[in-house]
Every structure is written in structure tokens, then in C-alpha cells.
């Protein structure tokens, strides 16, 4: 079945630094990947839609200069949190759509980011 | 008002019981309705999806969508301890869109 991996699974960084999260589709080519964020006791919230070879589309309220998304290949999308602050601490999870698989989005296991 | 409302639970039922999970939503533009299951430290896994109103059955699981009431349900028959997980409803406007999730309901099936 379709597998999506994320790396790292958890990361701790100091305030003001940047951190990069990778999302890979392991056994299919994903033309579209999505990035979600989840704060404690809240629902998964869509941050942006990433299409291979083009600029990401960000949801309202998500700072595109702070959350840089690159989808340079059909199997890899990256999310870089720039100048991270404690309020960016959250659970970040990506999903990928297999064009041959219809509507289904396959989710990675998520990345827990803690900014100190 | 949030776009999608879902009671976070926990919901605890004995093994073999019928479980009813549900969500309400406010955006009438939603056309696709999904139920995901998520185990601890794992990503959500799609259980089933429904397009527009109606019922869909898959084994022990039945999904219902009532667009007139903006209400969706997931029923689990003959519940098993292995069904214990967080169940998330999700929906989207078009087939290429991202998902709007509920908070998820933590379900516990007691042996």
C-alpha cells in the first residue's frame, strides 16, 4: 500500500532558529502533498497545498514567509519553519495524494516540533 | 462556530456494542465526507468516504451523510478492542482539495 514517511519524527530547536521537515512518498509519485498542523486538543488544520514544480498555496492566516514549502520532486516535499518561536511548537503532519489512487490522501506519521 | 464539530470524548463502550460517532458541519460546500482512524503516534488512515448524501457500508462500518442536516455519522457494529483509536471526520469541497477535520473522538472498546 501507499506509504508516506516524515523525518524527523520529533525535533527540539531553540527560538530563532529554522527547522526543516521532510515528507516523502515511498512507493508512489505524489503530484500533490498537503501540510497540516495540530495544536493540543485541536483538530488537524490544513496549512498549505503543495504541487510539484509550482508554488505552494497557503491557507488563510498561514504566513508563507515563515512556513516555506518546497515540492521539488514527485516524492519529496519539505516544510521549513523559519525563525521558530515557542508558539510554533506543534504537531506537523503531511499527506500525499496518489494520482492513481483517487481521492485518498495518505498521511505520514507526523513530526512533533518543540521550540524552546 | 467551527466548520466541523466533533465531540472529542472519550467514548467508552463494551466489546460487541454498536458504536455511533458523528460530526456536524457548517459549510454547505462540502461534497466529500471521510472517516479516518488514528492510532497513537501514527498518521490518520482512511476508513471510508462518501460523496454527497447517502449511506455506505464496508464490513462492520457504515457511514451516513445527511447534507440537509449537515450531519455525518459512522457506525461500528460488533465493536472489538482493536477498534480502540481516535476517529476523525474530515470533509472537502472538491476532489483535489485539502481536508477540514473534526477534533477526533477517542474511542475505547472495553474487553
CSV table of C-alpha atoms in Angstrom, one decimal:
chain,number,residue,atom,x,y,z
A,1,UNK,CA,0.0,0.0,0.0
A,2,UNK,CA,0.9,3.7,-0.3
A,3,UNK,CA,3.4,4.8,2.4
A,4,UNK,CA,4.4,8.3,3.4
A,5,UNK,CA,7.3,8.9,5.7
A,6,UNK,CA,8.3,12.0,7.6
A,7,UNK,CA,11.6,13.0,9.1
A,8,UNK,CA,12.3,13.8,11.8
A,9,UNK,CA,9.6,12.3,14.0
A,10,UNK,CA,10.4,14.8,16.7
A,11,UNK,CA,12.7,17.8,16.9
A,12,UNK,CA,13.6,20.4,19.6
A,13,UNK,CA,15.1,23.7,18.5
A,14,UNK,CA,16.0,27.0,20.0
A,15,UNK,CA,13.9,30.1,19.5
A,16,UNK,CA,15.0,32.0,16.4
A,17,UNK,CA,16.4,29.0,14.5
A,18,UNK,CA,15.0,27.3,11.5
A,19,UNK,CA,14.0,23.7,11.2
A,20,UNK,CA,13.2,21.6,8.1
A,21,UNK,CA,10.7,18.7,8.0
A,22,UNK,CA,10.7,16.2,5.1
A,23,UNK,CA,7.7,14.4,3.7
A,24,UNK,CA,8.3,11.5,1.3
A,25,UNK,CA,6.0,9.2,-0.7
A,26,UNK,CA,7.9,5.9,-0.7
A,27,UNK,CA,6.1,3.9,-3.3
A,28,UNK,CA,4.2,6.3,-5.4
A,29,UNK,CA,4.6,9.6,-7.1
A,30,UNK,CA,2.7,12.4,-5.5
A,31,UNK,CA,1.8,15.4,-7.6
A,32,UNK,CA,0.1,17.0,-4.6
A,33,UNK,CA,1.1,17.0,-1.0
A,34,UNK,CA,-0.6,18.7,1.9
A,35,UNK,CA,0.8,20.1,5.2
A,36,UNK,CA,-1.3,20.1,8.4
A,37,UNK,CA,-0.7,21.4,11.9
A,38,UNK,CA,-2.3,20.2,15.1
A,39,UNK,CA,-2.2,22.1,18.4
A,40,UNK,CA,-3.1,20.2,21.6
A,41,UNK,CA,-6.8,19.3,21.9
A,42,UNK,CA,-7.4,20.9,18.5
A,43,UNK,CA,-8.2,19.5,15.1
A,44,UNK,CA,-5.7,19.0,12.3
A,45,UNK,CA,-5.6,22.2,10.4
A,46,UNK,CA,-4.6,22.5,6.7
A,47,UNK,CA,-1.7,24.8,6.3
A,48,UNK,CA,-0.9,24.6,2.6
A,49,UNK,CA,-1.2,22.6,-0.5
A,50,UNK,CA,2.0,21.8,-2.3
A,51,UNK,CA,2.1,20.9,-6.0
A,52,UNK,CA,5.2,19.5,-7.6
A,53,UNK,CA,7.1,22.2,-9.6
A,54,UNK,CA,4.9,25.1,-8.5
A,55,UNK,CA,4.4,27.4,-5.6
A,56,UNK,CA,2.5,26.2,-2.6
A,57,UNK,CA,-1.0,27.5,-1.9
A,58,UNK,CA,-1.3,28.7,1.7
A,59,UNK,CA,-4.5,28.7,3.8
A,60,UNK,CA,-5.7,32.0,5.2
A,61,UNK,CA,-3.8,33.0,8.3
A,62,UNK,CA,-0.7,30.9,7.5
A,63,UNK,CA,2.4,33.0,6.9
A,64,UNK,CA,4.1,31.9,3.7
A,65,UNK,CA,7.3,33.6,4.6
A,66,UNK,CA,7.5,31.8,7.9
A,67,UNK,CA,6.5,28.3,6.6
A,68,UNK,CA,8.5,27.7,3.5
A,69,UNK,CA,7.3,24.7,1.4
A,70,UNK,CA,9.3,23.2,-1.4
A,71,UNK,CA,8.0,20.3,-3.6
A,72,UNK,CA,10.9,19.8,-5.9
A,73,UNK,CA,10.2,16.2,-6.8
A,74,UNK,CA,7.3,13.9,-7.1
A,75,UNK,CA,8.3,12.1,-4.0
A,76,UNK,CA,9.5,14.8,-1.7
A,77,UNK,CA,8.1,17.9,-0.1
A,78,UNK,CA,9.7,19.9,2.6
A,79,UNK,CA,8.4,22.3,5.2
A,80,UNK,CA,10.9,24.8,6.7
A,81,UNK,CA,9.8,26.7,9.8
A,82,UNK,CA,11.9,29.8,9.8
A,83,UNK,CA,12.8,31.8,12.9
A,84,UNK,CA,10.8,29.4,15.0
A,85,UNK,CA,9.2,30.6,18.2
A,86,UNK,CA,7.6,28.7,21.1
A,87,UNK,CA,4.1,29.4,19.6
A,88,UNK,CA,5.2,27.3,16.6
A,89,UNK,CA,5.5,24.3,18.8
A,90,UNK,CA,3.0,21.8,17.4
A,91,UNK,CA,2.5,18.5,15.6
A,92,UNK,CA,3.1,18.8,11.9
A,93,UNK,CA,1.8,16.1,9.5
A,94,UNK,CA,1.9,15.8,5.8
A,95,UNK,CA,-0.2,13.8,3.4
A,96,UNK,CA,0.2,12.9,-0.2
A,97,UNK,CA,-2.3,12.0,-2.9
A,98,UNK,CA,-1.5,9.2,-5.3
A,99,UNK,CA,-3.0,10.2,-8.7
A,100,UNK,CA,-3.8,6.6,-9.4
A,101,UNK,CA,-5.5,6.2,-6.0
A,102,UNK,CA,-8.4,8.6,-6.4
A,103,UNK,CA,-9.3,10.9,-3.6
A,104,UNK,CA,-7.4,9.2,-0.8
A,105,UNK,CA,-4.7,11.2,1.0
A,106,UNK,CA,-2.0,9.1,2.6
A,107,UNK,CA,-0.7,10.5,5.8
A,108,UNK,CA,2.8,10.5,7.3
A,109,UNK,CA,3.3,9.7,11.0
A,110,UNK,CA,3.8,13.4,11.9
A,111,UNK,CA,6.6,15.5,13.4
A,112,UNK,CA,6.5,16.9,16.9
A,113,UNK,CA,8.2,20.3,17.0
A,114,UNK,CA,9.2,21.9,20.3
A,115,UNK,CA,10.7,25.3,20.3
A,116,UNK,CA,12.4,26.3,23.5
B,1,UNK,CA,-18.6,28.4,15.0
B,2,UNK,CA,-16.0,25.9,13.8
B,3,UNK,CA,-16.5,24.5,10.4
B,4,UNK,CA,-16.6,20.9,11.7
B,5,UNK,CA,-17.7,20.0,15.2
B,6,UNK,CA,-16.9,16.6,16.8
B,7,UNK,CA,-17.1,15.5,20.4
B,8,UNK,CA,-13.6,14.5,21.5
B,9,UNK,CA,-14.9,12.0,24.0
B,10,UNK,CA,-13.5,9.7,25.4
B,11,UNK,CA,-16.3,7.3,24.4
B,12,UNK,CA,-16.1,4.0,26.2
B,13,UNK,CA,-18.3,1.1,25.3
B,14,UNK,CA,-18.2,-2.7,26.0
B,15,UNK,CA,-16.9,-5.1,23.4
B,16,UNK,CA,-19.7,-6.2,20.9
B,17,UNK,CA,-21.6,-2.9,21.3
B,18,UNK,CA,-22.7,-0.8,18.3
B,19,UNK,CA,-20.7,2.5,18.3
B,20,UNK,CA,-22.1,5.7,16.9
B,21,UNK,CA,-19.7,8.5,16.0
B,22,UNK,CA,-20.9,11.8,14.5
B,23,UNK,CA,-19.9,15.2,13.3
B,24,UNK,CA,-21.8,18.3,12.3
B,25,UNK,CA,-20.5,20.9,9.9
B,26,UNK,CA,-21.5,24.4,8.8
B,27,UNK,CA,-20.1,24.7,5.2
B,28,UNK,CA,-22.7,23.6,2.7
B,29,UNK,CA,-20.0,23.5,0.0
B,30,UNK,CA,-18.5,20.3,1.4
B,31,UNK,CA,-19.2,17.4,-1.0
B,32,UNK,CA,-16.8,14.6,0.2
B,33,UNK,CA,-17.0,13.2,3.6
B,34,UNK,CA,-14.4,10.9,5.2
B,35,UNK,CA,-13.7,9.0,8.3
B,36,UNK,CA,-10.2,8.4,9.4
B,37,UNK,CA,-8.8,6.2,12.2
B,38,UNK,CA,-5.7,7.2,14.0
B,39,UNK,CA,-3.7,5.1,16.4
B,40,UNK,CA,-1.3,6.7,18.8
B,41,UNK,CA,1.9,8.1,17.2
B,42,UNK,CA,0.6,7.2,13.7
B,43,UNK,CA,-0.9,9.2,10.9
B,44,UNK,CA,-4.6,9.0,10.1
B,45,UNK,CA,-5.7,6.1,8.0
B,46,UNK,CA,-8.8,6.4,5.7
B,47,UNK,CA,-11.6,4.1,6.7
B,48,UNK,CA,-14.2,5.1,4.2
B,49,UNK,CA,-15.5,8.1,2.3
B,50,UNK,CA,-18.9,9.2,0.9
B,51,UNK,CA,-19.7,11.6,-1.9
B,52,UNK,CA,-22.8,13.8,-1.1
B,53,UNK,CA,-25.7,12.3,0.9
B,54,UNK,CA,-26.4,8.7,1.5
B,55,UNK,CA,-25.1,5.6,3.2
B,56,UNK,CA,-22.1,3.4,2.6
B,57,UNK,CA,-21.3,0.1,4.2
B,58,UNK,CA,-18.0,-1.7,4.4
B,59,UNK,CA,-17.9,-4.7,6.6
B,60,UNK,CA,-18.7,-3.7,10.2
B,61,UNK,CA,-18.6,0.0,9.3
B,62,UNK,CA,-21.4,2.1,8.0
B,63,UNK,CA,-21.1,5.8,7.0
B,64,UNK,CA,-24.1,8.1,6.7
B,65,UNK,CA,-24.3,11.6,5.4
B,66,UNK,CA,-27.3,13.9,5.7
B,67,UNK,CA,-26.5,17.1,3.9
B,68,UNK,CA,-29.8,18.6,4.7
B,69,UNK,CA,-28.9,18.5,8.4
B,70,UNK,CA,-25.2,18.9,7.8
B,71,UNK,CA,-24.7,15.8,9.9
B,72,UNK,CA,-22.5,12.7,9.3
B,73,UNK,CA,-22.2,9.5,11.2
B,74,UNK,CA,-20.0,6.4,11.4
B,75,UNK,CA,-21.5,3.2,12.9
B,76,UNK,CA,-19.3,0.4,14.0
B,77,UNK,CA,-21.0,-3.0,14.6
B,78,UNK,CA,-19.7,-5.8,16.8
B,79,UNK,CA,-17.0,-3.5,18.2
B,80,UNK,CA,-13.7,-5.0,19.0
B,81,UNK,CA,-10.9,-3.9,21.4
B,82,UNK,CA,-8.8,-3.4,18.3
B,83,UNK,CA,-11.2,-0.7,17.2
B,84,UNK,CA,-10.0,1.5,20.1
B,85,UNK,CA,-8.4,4.5,18.5
B,86,UNK,CA,-9.2,8.1,17.6
B,87,UNK,CA,-11.7,8.6,14.8
B,88,UNK,CA,-11.6,11.7,12.8
B,89,UNK,CA,-14.2,13.0,10.5
B,90,UNK,CA,-13.0,15.1,7.6
B,91,UNK,CA,-14.5,16.7,4.6
B,92,UNK,CA,-13.6,18.7,1.5
B,93,UNK,CA,-15.3,20.7,-1.2
B,94,UNK,CA,-13.7,19.3,-4.3
B,95,UNK,CA,-11.7,16.1,-5.0
B,96,UNK,CA,-8.4,17.9,-5.2
B,97,UNK,CA,-8.8,20.0,-2.1
B,98,UNK,CA,-7.2,19.6,1.3
B,99,UNK,CA,-9.3,18.2,4.2
B,100,UNK,CA,-11.1,20.0,7.0
B,101,UNK,CA,-11.0,17.8,10.1
B,102,UNK,CA,-13.1,17.5,13.3
B,103,UNK,CA,-11.1,17.2,16.5
B,104,UNK,CA,-11.5,13.5,16.6
B,105,UNK,CA,-13.3,11.2,19.0
B,106,UNK,CA,-11.2,9.0,21.3
B,107,UNK,CA,-13.0,5.6,21.3
B,108,UNK,CA,-12.3,2.9,23.9
B,109,UNK,CA,-13.7,-0.6,23.5
B,110,UNK,CA,-13.6,-2.4,26.8
B,111,UNK,CA,-12.9,-6.2,26.6
